[in-house]
Coordinates of C-alpha atoms and ligand atoms in Angstrom, one line a residue:
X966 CA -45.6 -50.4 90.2
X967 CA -48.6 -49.4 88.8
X968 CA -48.6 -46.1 91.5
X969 CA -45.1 -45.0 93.8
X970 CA -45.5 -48.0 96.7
X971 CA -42.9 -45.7 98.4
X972 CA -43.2 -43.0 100.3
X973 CA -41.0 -40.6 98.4
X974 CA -38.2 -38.3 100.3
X975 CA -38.8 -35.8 101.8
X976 CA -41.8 -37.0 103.1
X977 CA -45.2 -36.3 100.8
X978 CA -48.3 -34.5 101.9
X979 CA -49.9 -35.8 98.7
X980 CA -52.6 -38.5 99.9
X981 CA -52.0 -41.2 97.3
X982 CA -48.8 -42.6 98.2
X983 CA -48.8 -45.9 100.9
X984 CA -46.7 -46.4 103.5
X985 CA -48.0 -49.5 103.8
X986 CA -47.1 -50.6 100.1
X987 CA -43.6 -49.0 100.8
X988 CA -42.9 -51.6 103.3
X989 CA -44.5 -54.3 100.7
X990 CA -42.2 -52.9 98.2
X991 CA -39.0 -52.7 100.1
X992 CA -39.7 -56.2 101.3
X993 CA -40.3 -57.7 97.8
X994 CA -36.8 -56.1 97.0
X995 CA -34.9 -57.8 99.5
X996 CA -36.6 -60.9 98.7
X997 CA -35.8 -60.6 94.8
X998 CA -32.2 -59.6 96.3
X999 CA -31.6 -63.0 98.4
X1000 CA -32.6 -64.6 95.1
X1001 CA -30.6 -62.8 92.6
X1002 CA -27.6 -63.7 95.3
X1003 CA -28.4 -67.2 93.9
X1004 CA -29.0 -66.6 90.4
X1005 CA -26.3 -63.7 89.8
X1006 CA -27.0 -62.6 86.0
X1007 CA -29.5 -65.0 85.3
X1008 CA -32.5 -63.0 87.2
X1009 CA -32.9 -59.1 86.6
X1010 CA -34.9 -56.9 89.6
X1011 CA -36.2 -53.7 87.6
X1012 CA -38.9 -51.2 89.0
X1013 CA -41.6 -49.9 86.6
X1014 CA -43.1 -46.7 87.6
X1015 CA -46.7 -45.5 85.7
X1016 CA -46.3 -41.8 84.8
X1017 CA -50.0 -40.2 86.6
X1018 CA -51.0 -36.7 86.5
X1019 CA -51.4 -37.1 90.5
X1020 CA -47.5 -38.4 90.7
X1021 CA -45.8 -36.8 88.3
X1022 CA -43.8 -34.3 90.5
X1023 CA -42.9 -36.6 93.4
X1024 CA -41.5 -39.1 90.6
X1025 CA -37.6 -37.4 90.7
X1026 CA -37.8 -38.3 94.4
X1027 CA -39.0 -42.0 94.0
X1028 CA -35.9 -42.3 91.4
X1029 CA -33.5 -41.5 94.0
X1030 CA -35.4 -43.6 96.7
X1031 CA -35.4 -46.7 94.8
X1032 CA -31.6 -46.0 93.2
X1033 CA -30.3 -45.9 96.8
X1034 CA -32.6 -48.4 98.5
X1035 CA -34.0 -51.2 96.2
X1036 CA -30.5 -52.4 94.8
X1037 CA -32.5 -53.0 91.0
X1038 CA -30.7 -53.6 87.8
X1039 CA -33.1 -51.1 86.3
X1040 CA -35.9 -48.3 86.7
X1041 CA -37.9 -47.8 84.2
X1042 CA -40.7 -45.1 83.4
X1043 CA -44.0 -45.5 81.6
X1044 CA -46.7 -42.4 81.1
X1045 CA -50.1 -44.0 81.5
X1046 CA -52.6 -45.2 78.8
X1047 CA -55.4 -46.9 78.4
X1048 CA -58.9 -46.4 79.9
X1049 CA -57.6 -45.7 84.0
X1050 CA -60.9 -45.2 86.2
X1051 CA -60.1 -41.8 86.2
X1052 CA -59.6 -40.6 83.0
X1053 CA -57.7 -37.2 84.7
X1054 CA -54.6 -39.1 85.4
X1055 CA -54.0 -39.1 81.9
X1056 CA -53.5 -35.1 82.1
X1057 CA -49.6 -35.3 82.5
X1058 CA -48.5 -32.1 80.1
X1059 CA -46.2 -32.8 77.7
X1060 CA -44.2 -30.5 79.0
X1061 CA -43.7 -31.9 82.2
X1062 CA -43.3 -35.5 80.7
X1063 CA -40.2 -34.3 79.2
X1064 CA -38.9 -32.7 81.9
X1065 CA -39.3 -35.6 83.9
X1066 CA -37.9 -37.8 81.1
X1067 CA -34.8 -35.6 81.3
X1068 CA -34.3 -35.6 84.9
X1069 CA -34.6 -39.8 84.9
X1070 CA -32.3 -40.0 82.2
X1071 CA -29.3 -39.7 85.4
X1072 CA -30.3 -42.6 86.6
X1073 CA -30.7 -45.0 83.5
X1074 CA -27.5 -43.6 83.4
X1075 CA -26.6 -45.0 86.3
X1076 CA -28.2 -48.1 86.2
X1077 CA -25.9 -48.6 82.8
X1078 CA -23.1 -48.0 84.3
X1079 CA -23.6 -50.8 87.2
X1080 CA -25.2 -52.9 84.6
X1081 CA -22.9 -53.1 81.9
X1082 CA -19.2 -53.4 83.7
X1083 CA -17.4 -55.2 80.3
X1084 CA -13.7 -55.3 80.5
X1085 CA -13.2 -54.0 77.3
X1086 CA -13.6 -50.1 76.8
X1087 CA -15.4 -50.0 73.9
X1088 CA -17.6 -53.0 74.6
X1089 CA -18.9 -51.1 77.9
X1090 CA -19.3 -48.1 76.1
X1091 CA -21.2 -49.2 73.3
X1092 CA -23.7 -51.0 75.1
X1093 CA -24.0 -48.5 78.3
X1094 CA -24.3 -45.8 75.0
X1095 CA -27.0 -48.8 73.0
X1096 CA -29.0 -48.4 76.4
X1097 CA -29.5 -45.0 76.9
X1098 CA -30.1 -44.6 73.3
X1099 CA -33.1 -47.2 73.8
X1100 CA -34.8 -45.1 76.9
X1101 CA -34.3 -41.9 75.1
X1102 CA -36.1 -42.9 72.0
X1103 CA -38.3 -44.6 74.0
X1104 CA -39.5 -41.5 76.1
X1105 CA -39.6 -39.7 72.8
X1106 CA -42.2 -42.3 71.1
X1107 CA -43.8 -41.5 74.5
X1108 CA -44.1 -38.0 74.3
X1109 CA -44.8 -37.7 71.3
X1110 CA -48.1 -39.8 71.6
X1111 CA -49.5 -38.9 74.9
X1112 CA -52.3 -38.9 75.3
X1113 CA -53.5 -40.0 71.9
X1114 CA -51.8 -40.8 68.9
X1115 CA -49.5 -37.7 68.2
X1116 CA -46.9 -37.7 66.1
X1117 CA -47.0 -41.5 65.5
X1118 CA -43.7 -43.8 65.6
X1119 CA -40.8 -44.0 63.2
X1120 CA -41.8 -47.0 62.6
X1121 CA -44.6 -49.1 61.8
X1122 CA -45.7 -50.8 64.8
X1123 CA -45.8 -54.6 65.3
X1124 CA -48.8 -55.8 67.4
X1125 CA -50.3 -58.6 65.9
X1126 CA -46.8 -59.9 63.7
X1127 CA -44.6 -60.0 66.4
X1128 CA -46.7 -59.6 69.9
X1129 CA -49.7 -61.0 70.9
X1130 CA -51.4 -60.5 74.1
X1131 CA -53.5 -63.6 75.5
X1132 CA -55.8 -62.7 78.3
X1133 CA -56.2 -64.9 81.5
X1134 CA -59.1 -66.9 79.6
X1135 CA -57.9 -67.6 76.7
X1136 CA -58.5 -64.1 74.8
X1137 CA -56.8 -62.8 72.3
X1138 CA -55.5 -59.1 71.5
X1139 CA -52.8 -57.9 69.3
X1140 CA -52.2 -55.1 72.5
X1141 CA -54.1 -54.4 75.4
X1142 CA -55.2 -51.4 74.0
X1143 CA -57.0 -52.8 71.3
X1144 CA -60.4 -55.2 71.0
X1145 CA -60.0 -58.9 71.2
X1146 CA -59.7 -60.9 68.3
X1147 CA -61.1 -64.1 69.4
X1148 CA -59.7 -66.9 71.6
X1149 CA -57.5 -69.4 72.0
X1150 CA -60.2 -72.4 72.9
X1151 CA -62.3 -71.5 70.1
X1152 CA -58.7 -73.0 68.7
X1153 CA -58.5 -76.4 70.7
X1154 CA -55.8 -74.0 72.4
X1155 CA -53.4 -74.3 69.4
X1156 CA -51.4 -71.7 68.8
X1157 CA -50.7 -72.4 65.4
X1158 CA -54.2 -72.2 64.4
X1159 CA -55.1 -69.3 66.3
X1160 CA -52.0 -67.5 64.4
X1161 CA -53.2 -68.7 61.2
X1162 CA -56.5 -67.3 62.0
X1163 CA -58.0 -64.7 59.2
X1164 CA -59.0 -62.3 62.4
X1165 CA -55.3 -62.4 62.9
X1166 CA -54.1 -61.2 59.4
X1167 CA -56.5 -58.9 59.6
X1168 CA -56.4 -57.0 62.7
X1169 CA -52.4 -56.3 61.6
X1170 CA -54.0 -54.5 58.1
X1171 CA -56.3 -52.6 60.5
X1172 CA -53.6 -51.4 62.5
X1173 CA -51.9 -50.4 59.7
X1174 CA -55.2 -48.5 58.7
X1175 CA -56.0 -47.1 62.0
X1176 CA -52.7 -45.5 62.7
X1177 CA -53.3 -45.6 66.7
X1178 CA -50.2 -44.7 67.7
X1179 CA -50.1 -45.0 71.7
X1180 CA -47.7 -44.3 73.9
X1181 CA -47.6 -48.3 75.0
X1182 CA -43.5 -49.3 75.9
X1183 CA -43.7 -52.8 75.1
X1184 CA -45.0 -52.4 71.6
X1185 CA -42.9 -49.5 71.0
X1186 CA -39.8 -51.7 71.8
X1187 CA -40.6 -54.9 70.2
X1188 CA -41.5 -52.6 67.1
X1189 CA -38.3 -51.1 66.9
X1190 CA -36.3 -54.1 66.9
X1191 CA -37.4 -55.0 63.9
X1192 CA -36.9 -51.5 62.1
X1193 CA -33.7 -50.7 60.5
X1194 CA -34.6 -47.0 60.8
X1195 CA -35.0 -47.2 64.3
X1196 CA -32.2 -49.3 65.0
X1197 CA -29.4 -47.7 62.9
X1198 CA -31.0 -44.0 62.6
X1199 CA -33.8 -42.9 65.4
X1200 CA -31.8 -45.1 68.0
X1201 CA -28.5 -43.4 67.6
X1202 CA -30.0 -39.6 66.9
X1203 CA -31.8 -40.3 70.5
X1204 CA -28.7 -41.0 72.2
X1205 CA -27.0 -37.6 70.5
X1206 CA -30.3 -35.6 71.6
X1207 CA -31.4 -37.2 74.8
X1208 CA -34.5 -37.9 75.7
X1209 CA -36.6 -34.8 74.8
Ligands
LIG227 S1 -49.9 -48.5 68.2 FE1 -50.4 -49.0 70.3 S2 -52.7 -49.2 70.3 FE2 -52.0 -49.4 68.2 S3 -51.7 -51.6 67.9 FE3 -49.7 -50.7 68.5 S4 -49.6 -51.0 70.7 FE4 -51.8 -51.2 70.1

């Protein structure tokens, strides 16, 4: 969900939400929910919410809506980035994004708890304790690089080694955040060759240069699966801390 679809309760005044996209919403829900009766396990339902400066309060609300309403596996929460149309969105105080942060992390709380129901003790604690360890570090990557590059990551990011992002034609980015790098039919549509592309190699050194830490989920999550520091040290210390 790029804004709330759902009409938070109590009812808003505000005049961006849609009632109209709340019905949408709740209907794509109960779709998803007729086909995860089929496919159990096998399909996830999560809600994405974009953090805006115009939604930020109401957001607490829209947790509890969709926890009691939308039957997901998972709600997760993403400040926005990028270049919006209007660039005041972006003006969510840190402040507040951390307060919100902390008053989410109930519900990944409880979406661990329905998600991860293992027999064995320690096997459901671990994992239930491996997720909320994930969000909180996540929110803190966040935070601490909204809306610019902040603070950075505790670890080096990834884009370009082990994420691409191809664009409906063929484009090619290391994120969305960053200038293309060419484009898959100047490659016969090879993957291969596009990968072994100079452009490739060295958009990951300019990255490395740049140091344009964002506040981008994906990135940071791919990123920290393949650093030990995050995985064994920033991952564990978020879970002790919370998530800001
Ligand atoms: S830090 Fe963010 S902007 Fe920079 S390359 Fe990674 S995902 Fe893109």
């Amino acid at each position: 969900m790029r804004r709330p679809l759902i009409t938070p309760t109590p009812p808003s005044k505000t005049t961006w939400t849609r009632p109209a996209n709340d019905r949408r919403a709740a209907a794509t829900f109960e779709a998803l929910g007729r086909c995860k009766a089929r496919w159990g396990r096998r399909l996830w339902k999560n809600a994405n919410t974009v953090i805006t400066a115009d939604n930020a309060a109401e957001l607490p609300a829209l947790a509890a809506h969709v926890w009691e309403n939308f039957g997901c596996d998972g709600h997760y929460f993403n400040v926005i980035r990028g270049d919006p149309k209007d660039p005041g969105q972006k003006a969510v105080p840190a402040a507040e994004l951390r307060r919100l942060h902390r008053l989410i992390a109930d519900y990944e709380a409880r979406y661990a708890a329905r998600m991860f129901d293992d027999r064995h003790r320690l096997v459901r604690w671990f994992k239930r304790a491996a997720y909320a360890g994930t969000l909180a570090f996540h929110h803190r990557t966040q935070a601490a690089n909204h809306p610019g590059p902040g603070d950075g990551w505790p670890m080096p990011c990834t884009a370009g080694e082990t994420i691409l992002v191809i664009d409906h034609d063929g484009g090619v980015r290391a994120c969305e955040l960053r200038d293309r790098i060419g484009n898959l039919r100047d490659h016969g549509c090879d993957f291969a060759a596009m990968w072994a592309d100079r452009a490739r190699t060295d958009e990951v050194a300019a990255i490395a240069a740049d140091r344009c830490f964002c506040s981008h989920v994906c990135f940071i999550h791919d990123s920290l699966r393949h650093s030990p520091r995050a995985l064994f040290a920033e991952i564990p210390l978020a879970w002790l801390n919370g998530p800001g």
